[in-house]
mmCIF file of C-alpha atoms and ligand atoms in Angstrom:
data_model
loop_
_atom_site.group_PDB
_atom_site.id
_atom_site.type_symbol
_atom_site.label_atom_id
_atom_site.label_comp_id
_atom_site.label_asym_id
_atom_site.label_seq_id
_atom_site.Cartn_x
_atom_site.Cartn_y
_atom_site.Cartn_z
ATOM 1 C CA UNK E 510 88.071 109.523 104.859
ATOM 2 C CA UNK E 511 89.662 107.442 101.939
ATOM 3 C CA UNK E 512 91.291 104.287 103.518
ATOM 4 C CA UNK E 513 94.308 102.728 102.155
ATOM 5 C CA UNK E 514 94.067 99.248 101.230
ATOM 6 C CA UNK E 515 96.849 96.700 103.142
ATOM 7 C CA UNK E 516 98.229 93.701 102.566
ATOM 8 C CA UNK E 517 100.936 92.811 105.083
ATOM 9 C CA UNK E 518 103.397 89.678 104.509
ATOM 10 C CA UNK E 519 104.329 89.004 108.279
ATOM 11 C CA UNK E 520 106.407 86.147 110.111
ATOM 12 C CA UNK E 521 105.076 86.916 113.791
ATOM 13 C CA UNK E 522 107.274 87.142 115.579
ATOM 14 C CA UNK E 523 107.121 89.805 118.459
ATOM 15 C CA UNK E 524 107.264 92.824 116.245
ATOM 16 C CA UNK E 525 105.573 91.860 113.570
ATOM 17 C CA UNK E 526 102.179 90.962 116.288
ATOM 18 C CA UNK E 527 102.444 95.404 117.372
ATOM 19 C CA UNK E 528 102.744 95.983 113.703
ATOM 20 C CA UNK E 529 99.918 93.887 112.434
ATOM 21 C CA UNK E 530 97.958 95.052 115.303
ATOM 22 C CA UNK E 531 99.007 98.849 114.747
ATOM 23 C CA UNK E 532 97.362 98.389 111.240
ATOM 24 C CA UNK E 533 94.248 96.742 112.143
ATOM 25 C CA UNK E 534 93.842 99.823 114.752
ATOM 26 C CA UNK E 535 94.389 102.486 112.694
ATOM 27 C CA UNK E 536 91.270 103.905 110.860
ATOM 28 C CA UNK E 537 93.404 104.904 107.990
ATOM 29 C CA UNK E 538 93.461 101.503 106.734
ATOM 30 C CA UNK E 539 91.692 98.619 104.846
ATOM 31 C CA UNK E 540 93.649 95.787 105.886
ATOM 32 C CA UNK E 541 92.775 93.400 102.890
ATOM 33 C CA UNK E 542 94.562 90.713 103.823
ATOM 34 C CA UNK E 543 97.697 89.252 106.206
ATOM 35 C CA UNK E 544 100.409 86.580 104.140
ATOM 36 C CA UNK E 545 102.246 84.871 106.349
ATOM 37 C CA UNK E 546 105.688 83.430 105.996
ATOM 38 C CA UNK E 547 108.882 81.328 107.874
ATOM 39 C CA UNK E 548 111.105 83.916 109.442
ATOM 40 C CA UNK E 549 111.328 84.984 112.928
ATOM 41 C CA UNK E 550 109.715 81.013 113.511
ATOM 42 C CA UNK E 551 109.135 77.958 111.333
ATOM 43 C CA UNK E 552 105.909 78.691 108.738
ATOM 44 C CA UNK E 553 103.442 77.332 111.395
ATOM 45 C CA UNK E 554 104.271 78.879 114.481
ATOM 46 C CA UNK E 555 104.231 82.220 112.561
ATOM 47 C CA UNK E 556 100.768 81.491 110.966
ATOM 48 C CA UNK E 557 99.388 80.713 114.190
ATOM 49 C CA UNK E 558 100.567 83.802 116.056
ATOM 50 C CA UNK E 559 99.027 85.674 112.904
ATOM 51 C CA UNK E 560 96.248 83.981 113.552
ATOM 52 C CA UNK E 561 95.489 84.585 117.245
ATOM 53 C CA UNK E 562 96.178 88.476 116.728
ATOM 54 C CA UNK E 563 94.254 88.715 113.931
ATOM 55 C CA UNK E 564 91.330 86.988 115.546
ATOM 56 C CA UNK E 565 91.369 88.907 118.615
ATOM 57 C CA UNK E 566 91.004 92.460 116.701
ATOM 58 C CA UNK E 567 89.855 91.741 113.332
ATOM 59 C CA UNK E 568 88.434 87.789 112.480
ATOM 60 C CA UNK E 569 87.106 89.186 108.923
ATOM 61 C CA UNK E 570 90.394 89.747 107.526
ATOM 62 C CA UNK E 571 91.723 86.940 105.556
ATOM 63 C CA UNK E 572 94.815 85.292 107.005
ATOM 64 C CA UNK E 573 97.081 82.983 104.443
ATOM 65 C CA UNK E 574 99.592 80.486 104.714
ATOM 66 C CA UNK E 575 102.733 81.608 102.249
ATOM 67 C CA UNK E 576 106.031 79.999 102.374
ATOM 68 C CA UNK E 577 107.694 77.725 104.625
ATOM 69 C CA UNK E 578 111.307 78.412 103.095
ATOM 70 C CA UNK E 579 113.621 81.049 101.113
ATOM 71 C CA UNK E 580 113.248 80.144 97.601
ATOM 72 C CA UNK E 581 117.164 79.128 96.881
ATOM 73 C CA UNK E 582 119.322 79.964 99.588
ATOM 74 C CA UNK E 583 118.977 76.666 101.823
ATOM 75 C CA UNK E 584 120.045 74.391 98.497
ATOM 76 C CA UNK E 585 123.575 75.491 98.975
ATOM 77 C CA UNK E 586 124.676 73.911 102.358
ATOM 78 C CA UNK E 587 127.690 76.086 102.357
ATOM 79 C CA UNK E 588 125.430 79.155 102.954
ATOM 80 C CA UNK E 589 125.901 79.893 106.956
ATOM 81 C CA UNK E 590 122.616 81.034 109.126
ATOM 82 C CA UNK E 591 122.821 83.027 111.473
ATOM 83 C CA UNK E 592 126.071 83.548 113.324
ATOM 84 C CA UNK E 593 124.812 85.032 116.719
ATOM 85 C CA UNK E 594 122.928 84.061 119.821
ATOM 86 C CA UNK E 595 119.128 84.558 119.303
ATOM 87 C CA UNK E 596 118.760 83.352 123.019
ATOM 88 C CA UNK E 597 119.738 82.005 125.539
ATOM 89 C CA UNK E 598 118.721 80.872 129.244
ATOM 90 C CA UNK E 599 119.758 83.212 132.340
ATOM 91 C CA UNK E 600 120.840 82.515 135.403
ATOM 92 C CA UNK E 601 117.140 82.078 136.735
ATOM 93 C CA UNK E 602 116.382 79.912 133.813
ATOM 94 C CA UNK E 603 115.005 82.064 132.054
ATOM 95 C CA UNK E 604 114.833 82.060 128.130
ATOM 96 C CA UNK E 605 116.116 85.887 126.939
ATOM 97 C CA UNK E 606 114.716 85.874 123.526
ATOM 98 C CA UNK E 607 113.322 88.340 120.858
ATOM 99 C CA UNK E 608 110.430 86.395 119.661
ATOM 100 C CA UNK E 609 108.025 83.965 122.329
ATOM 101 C CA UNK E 610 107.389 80.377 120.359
ATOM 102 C CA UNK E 611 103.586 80.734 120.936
ATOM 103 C CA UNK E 612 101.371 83.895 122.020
ATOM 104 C CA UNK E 613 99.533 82.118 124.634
ATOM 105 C CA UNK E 614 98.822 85.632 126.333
ATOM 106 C CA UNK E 615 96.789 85.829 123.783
ATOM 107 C CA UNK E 616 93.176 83.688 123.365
ATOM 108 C CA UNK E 617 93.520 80.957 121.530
ATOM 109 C CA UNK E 618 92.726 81.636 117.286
ATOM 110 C CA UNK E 619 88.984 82.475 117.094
ATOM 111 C CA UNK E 620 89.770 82.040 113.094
ATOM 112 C CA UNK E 621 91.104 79.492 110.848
ATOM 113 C CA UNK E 622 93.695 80.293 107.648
ATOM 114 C CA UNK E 623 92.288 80.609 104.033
ATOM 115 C CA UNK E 624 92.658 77.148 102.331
ATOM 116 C CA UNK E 625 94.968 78.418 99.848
ATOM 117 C CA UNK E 626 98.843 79.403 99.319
ATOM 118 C CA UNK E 627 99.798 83.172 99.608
ATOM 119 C CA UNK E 628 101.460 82.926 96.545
ATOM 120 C CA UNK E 629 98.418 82.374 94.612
ATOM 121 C CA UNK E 630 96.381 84.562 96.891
ATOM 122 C CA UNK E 631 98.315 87.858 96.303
ATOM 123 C CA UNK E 632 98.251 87.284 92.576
ATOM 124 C CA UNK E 633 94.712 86.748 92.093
ATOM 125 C CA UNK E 634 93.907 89.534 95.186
ATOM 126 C CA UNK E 635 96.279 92.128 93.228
ATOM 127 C CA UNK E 636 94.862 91.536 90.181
ATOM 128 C CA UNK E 637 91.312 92.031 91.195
ATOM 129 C CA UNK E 638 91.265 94.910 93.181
ATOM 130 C CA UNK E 639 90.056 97.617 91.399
ATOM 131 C CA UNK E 640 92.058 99.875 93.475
ATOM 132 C CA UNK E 641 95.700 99.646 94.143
ATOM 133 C CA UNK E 642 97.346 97.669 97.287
ATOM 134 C CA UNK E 643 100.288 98.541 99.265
ATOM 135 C CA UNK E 644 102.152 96.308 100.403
ATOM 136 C CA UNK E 645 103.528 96.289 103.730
ATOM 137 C CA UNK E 646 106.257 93.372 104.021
ATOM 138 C CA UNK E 647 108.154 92.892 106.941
ATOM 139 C CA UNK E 648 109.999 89.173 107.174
ATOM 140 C CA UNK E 649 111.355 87.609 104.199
ATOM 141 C CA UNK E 650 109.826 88.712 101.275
ATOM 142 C CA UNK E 651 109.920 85.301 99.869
ATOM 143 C CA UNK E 652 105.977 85.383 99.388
ATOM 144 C CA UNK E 653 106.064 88.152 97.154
ATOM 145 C CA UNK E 654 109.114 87.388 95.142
ATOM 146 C CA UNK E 655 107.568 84.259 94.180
ATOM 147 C CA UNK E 656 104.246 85.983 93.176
ATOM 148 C CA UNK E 657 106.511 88.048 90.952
ATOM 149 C CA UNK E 658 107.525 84.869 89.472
ATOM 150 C CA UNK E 659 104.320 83.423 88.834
ATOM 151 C CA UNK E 660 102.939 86.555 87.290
ATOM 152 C CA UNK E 661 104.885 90.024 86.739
ATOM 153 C CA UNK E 662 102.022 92.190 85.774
ATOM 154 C CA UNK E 663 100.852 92.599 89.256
ATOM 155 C CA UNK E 664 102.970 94.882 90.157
ATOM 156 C CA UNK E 665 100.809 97.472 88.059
ATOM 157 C CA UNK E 666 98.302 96.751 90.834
ATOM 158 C CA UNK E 667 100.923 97.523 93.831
ATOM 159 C CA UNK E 668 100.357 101.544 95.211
ATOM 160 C CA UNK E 669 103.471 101.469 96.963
ATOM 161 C CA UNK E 670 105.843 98.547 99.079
ATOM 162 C CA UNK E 671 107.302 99.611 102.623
ATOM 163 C CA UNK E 672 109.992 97.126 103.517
ATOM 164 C CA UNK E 673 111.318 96.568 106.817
ATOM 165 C CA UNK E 674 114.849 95.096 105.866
ATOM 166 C CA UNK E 675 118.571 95.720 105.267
ATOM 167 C CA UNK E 676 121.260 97.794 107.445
ATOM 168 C CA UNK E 677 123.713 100.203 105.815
ATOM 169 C CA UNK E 678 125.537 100.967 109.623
ATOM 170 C CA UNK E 679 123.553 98.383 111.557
ATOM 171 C CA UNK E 680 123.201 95.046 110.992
ATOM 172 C CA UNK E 681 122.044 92.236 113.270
ATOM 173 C CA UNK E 682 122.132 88.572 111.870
ATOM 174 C CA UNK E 683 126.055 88.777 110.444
ATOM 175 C CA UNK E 684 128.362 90.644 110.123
ATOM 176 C CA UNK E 685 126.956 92.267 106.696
ATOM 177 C CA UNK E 686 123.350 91.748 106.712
ATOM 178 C CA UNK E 687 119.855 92.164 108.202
ATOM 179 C CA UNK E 688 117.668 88.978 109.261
ATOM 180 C CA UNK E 689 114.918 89.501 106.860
ATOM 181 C CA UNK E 690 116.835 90.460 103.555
ATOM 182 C CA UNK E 691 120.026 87.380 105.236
ATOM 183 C CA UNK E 692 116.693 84.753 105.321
ATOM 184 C CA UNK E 693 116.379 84.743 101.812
ATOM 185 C CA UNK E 694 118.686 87.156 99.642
ATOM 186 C CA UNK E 695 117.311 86.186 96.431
ATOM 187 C CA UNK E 696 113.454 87.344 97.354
ATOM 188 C CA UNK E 697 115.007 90.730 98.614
ATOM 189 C CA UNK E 698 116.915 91.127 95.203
ATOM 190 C CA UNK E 699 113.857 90.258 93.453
ATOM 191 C CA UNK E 700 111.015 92.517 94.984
ATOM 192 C CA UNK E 701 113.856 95.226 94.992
ATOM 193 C CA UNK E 702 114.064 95.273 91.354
ATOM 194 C CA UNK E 703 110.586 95.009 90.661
ATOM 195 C CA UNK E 704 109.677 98.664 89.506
ATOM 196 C CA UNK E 705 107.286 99.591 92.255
ATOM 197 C CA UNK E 706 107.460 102.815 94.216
ATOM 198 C CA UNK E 707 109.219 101.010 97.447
ATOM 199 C CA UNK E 708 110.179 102.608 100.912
ATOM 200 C CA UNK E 709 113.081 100.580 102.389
ATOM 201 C CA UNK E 710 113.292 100.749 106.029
ATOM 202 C CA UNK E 711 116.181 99.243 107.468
ATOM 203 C CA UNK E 712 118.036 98.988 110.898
ATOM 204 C CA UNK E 713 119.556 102.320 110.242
ATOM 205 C CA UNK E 714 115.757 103.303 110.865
ATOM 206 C CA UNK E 715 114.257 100.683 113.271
ATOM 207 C CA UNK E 716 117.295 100.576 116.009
ATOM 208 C CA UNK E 717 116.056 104.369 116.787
ATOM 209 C CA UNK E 718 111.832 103.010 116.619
ATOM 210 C CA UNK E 719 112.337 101.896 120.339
ATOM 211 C CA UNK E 720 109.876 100.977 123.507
ATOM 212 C CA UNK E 721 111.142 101.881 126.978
ATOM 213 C CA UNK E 722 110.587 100.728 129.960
ATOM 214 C CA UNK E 723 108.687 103.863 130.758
ATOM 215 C CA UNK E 724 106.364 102.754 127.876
ATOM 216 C CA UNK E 725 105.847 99.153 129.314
ATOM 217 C CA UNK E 726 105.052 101.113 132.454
ATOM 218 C CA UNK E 727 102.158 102.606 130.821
ATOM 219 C CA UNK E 728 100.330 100.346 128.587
ATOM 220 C CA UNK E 729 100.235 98.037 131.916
ATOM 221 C CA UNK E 730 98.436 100.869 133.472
ATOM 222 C CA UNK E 731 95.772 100.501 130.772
ATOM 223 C CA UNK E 732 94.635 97.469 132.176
ATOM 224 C CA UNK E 733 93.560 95.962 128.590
ATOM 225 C CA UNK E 734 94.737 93.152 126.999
ATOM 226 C CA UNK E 735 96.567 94.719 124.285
ATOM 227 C CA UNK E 736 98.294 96.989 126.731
ATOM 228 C CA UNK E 737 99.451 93.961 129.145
ATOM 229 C CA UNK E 738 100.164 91.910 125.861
ATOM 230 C CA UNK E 739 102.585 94.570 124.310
ATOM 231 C CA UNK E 740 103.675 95.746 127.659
ATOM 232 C CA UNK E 741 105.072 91.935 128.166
ATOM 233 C CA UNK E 742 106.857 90.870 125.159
ATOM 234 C CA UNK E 743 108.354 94.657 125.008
ATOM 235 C CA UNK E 744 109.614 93.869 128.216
ATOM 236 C CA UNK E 745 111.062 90.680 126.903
ATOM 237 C CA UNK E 746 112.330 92.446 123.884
ATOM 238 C CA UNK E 747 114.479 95.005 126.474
ATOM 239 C CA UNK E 748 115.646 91.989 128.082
ATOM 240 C CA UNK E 749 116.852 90.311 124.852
ATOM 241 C CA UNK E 750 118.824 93.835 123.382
ATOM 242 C CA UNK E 751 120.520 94.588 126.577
ATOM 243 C CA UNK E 752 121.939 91.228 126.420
ATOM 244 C CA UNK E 753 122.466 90.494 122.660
ATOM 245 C CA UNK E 754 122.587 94.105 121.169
ATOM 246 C CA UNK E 755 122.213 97.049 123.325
ATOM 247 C CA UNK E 756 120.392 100.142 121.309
ATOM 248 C CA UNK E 757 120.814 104.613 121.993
ATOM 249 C CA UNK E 758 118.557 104.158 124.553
ATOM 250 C CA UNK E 759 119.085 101.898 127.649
ATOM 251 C CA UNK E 760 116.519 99.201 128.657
ATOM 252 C CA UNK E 761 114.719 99.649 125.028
ATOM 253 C CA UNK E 762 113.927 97.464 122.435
ATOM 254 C CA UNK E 763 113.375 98.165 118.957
ATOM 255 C CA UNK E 764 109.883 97.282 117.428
ATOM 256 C CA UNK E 765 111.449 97.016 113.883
ATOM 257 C CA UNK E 766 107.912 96.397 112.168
ATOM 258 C CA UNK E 767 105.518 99.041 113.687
ATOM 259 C CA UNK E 768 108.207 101.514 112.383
ATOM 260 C CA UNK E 769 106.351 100.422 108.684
ATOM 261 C CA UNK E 770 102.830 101.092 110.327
ATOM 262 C CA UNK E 771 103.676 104.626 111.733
ATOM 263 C CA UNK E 772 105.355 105.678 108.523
ATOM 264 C CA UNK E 773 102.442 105.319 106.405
ATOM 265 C CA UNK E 774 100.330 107.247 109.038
ATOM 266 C CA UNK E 775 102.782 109.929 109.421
ATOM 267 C CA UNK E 776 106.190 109.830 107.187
ATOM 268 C CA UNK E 777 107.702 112.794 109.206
ATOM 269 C CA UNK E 778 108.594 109.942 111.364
ATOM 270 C CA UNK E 779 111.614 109.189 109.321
ATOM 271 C CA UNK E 780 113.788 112.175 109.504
ATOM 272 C CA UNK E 781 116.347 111.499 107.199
ATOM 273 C CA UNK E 782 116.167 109.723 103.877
ATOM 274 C CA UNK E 783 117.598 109.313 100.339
ATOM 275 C CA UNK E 784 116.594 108.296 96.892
ATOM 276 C CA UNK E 785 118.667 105.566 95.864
ATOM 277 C CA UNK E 786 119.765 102.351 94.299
ATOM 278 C CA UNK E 787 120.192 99.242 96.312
ATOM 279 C CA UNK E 788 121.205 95.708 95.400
ATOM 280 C CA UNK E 789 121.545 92.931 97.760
ATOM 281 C CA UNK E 790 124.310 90.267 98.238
ATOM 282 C CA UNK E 791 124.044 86.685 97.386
ATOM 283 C CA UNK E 792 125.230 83.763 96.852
ATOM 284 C CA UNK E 793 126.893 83.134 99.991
ATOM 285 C CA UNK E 794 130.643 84.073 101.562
ATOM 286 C CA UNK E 795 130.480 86.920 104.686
ATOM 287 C CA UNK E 796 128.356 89.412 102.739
ATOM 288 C CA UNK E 797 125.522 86.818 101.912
ATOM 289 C CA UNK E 798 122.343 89.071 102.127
ATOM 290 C CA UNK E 799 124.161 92.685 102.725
ATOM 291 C CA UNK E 800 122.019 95.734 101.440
ATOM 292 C CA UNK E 801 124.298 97.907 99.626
ATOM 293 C CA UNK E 802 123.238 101.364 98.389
ATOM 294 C CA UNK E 803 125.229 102.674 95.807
ATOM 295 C CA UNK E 804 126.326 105.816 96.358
ATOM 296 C CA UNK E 805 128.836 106.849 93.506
ATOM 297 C CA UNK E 806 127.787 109.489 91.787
ATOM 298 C CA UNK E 807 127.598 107.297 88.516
ATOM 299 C CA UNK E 808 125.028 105.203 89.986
ATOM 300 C CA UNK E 809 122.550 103.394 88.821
ATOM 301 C CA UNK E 810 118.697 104.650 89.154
ATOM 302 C CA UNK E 811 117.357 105.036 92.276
ATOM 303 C CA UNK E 812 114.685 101.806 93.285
ATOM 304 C CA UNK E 813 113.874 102.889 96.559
ATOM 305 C CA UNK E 814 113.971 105.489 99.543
ATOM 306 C CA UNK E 815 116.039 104.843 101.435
ATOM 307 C CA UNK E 816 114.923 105.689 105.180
ATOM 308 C CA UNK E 817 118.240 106.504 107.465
ATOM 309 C CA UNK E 818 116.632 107.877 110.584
ATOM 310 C CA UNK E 819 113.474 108.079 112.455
ATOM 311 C CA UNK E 820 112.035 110.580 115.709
ATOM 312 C CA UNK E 821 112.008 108.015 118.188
ATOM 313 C CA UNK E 822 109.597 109.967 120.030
ATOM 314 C CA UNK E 823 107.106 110.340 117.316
ATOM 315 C CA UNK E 824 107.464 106.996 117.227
ATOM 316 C CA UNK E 825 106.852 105.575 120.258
ATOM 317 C CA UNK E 826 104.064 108.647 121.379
ATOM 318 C CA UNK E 827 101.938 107.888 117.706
ATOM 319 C CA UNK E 828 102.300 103.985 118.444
ATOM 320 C CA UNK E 829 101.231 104.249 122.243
ATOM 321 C CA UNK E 830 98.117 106.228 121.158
ATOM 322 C CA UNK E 831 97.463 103.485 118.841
ATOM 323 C CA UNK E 832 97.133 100.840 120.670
ATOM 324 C CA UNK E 833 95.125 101.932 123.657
ATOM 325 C CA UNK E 834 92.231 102.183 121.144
ATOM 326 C CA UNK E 835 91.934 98.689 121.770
ATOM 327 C CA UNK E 836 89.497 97.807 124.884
HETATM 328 O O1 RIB J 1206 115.760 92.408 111.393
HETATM 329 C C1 RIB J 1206 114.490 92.653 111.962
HETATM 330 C C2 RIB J 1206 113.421 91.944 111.198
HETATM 331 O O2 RIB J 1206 113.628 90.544 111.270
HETATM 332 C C3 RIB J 1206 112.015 92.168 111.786
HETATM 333 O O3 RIB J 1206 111.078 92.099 110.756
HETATM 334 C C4 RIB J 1206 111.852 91.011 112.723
HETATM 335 O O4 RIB J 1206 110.468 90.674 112.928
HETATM 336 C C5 RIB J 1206 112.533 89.932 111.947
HETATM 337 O O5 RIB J 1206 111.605 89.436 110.997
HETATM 338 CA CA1 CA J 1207 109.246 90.523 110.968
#
């Protein structure tokens, strides 16, 4: 079997661990490479949570430090952040948050980052492959917008780009936008228009890629530590959307990333999509970093497909399997 070659642009975070895990675990695959970037945490925290999960299932694949920063959008002071709760402490004193600061379930990092910047490292890695990479990015996409920027050609060596980003009904870090493409507008605008073949999958599509408790259930009963690892921060995750944005499903919690993962596997997960053109807001005011797909009939060409809807069962039954490969 022909594997596909990956390169996934990741700021681990608790979703972006099951997705980059997902990948290494599926035979399909050649993971060439993991980018890291700020996001979910600052650039270090994300690097090393990269780092542990990427040691404990795969220490060959190269993992490298990309940027701490959006490229424009913190120069402008007037530009809000986020304007809701991320987490807070309960009544126990407990934190109820998406994303843990460090995977300590986890062994400490069995491997060390490459000693050089993603930016250069997805240039020179695109450009020498004699095969072409997709790209699977899934925090801000400020990494690969700068790579752009350094050297345009490289997207002739780019298969295909699966996005996890944007919200056309759903949103979750304003009013009008999505965390990743909110983080840094500009990057989102920029990969968006750079002529690959790109699958956008936004919260239209994630909010329905859900855990359940009946799935933490389960992977504990594996007795692995993948299974009690995923089981755990899932559980955390169900905690943090009941209280900050409850999904379809009661006590579930979206796994935004792996929804990437499980479309390249099997695209029948998505089961409702569209061809079109979408440009993203910035420059700050209440739509800074909104997705909008233009639907007039005089639009512009399409730049992406759009995914709308996924089989959440599909979903979470092809993930499951998954990950209790791991021993
Ligand atoms: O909005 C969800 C996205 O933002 C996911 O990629 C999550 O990991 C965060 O990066
Ligand atoms: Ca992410």
């Amino acid at each position: 079997m022909k594997k596909r070659k990956l390169i996934l642009d990741v700021d681990t975070g608790t979703d972006d661990a099951i997705a980059l895990m997902a990948a290494i675990l599926s035979p399909e695959f050649e993971v060439i490479g993991v980018t890291t970037v700020a996001g979910n945490l600052p650039l270090p925290q994300t690097t090393a949570n990269t780092l542990r999960v990427v040691g404990l299932l795969a220490p060959e694949i190269p993992v490298v430090r990309g940027c701490a920063g959006p490229l424009v959008r913190d120069l402008d002071p007037r530009r809000k952040y986020c304007d809701n709760e991320e987490s807070i402490i309960d009544e126990n004193g407990d934190c109820i948050a998406f994303h843990v600061e460090e995977f300590d379930m986890l062994p400490p990092a069995s491997i060390r980052e490459r000693e050089t910047n993603a930016v250069c490292w997805l240039v020179e890695t695109l450009k020498s492959s004699r095969e072409r990479i997709t790209l699977v990015l899934v925090g801000p996409q400020t990494n690969f917008a700068a790579a752009l920027r350094a050297d345009p050609s490289i997207v002739e060596h780019v298969e295909q780009i699966v996005i996890m980003g944007g919200g056309f009904e759903e949103r979750n870090s304003s009013s009008a936008a999505e965390f990743n493409f909110f983080m840094d507008p500009e990057a989102a605008q920029i990969v968006l228009g750079c002529g690959a073949d790109i699958i956008l999958i936004p919260l239209d599509a994630t909010h329905h890629a859900v855990l359940s408790a009946g799935d933490v259930a389960e992977m504990r009963s594996w007795n692995t530590l993948v299974g009690s690892f995923v089981a755990q921060i899932t559980e955390e995750r169900i905690k943090a959307y009941n209280t900050f944005q409850p999904l379809f499903k009661p006590d579930s919690a979206s796994m935004h990333d792996a929804l990437c993962i499980i479309y390249l596997l099997d695209p029948s997960v998505i089961t409702k999509s569209q061809r079109g053109h979408v440009e993203i807001a910035f420059g700050g005011g209440a739509s800074d970093g909104q997705s909008v797909l233009d639907r007039r009939s005089c639009a512009q060409p399409a730049n992406c497909l759009v995914c709308l809807s996924t089989d959440d069962e599909k979903f979470s039954r092809t993930l499951l399997t998954i990950l209790k490969r791991a021993k």
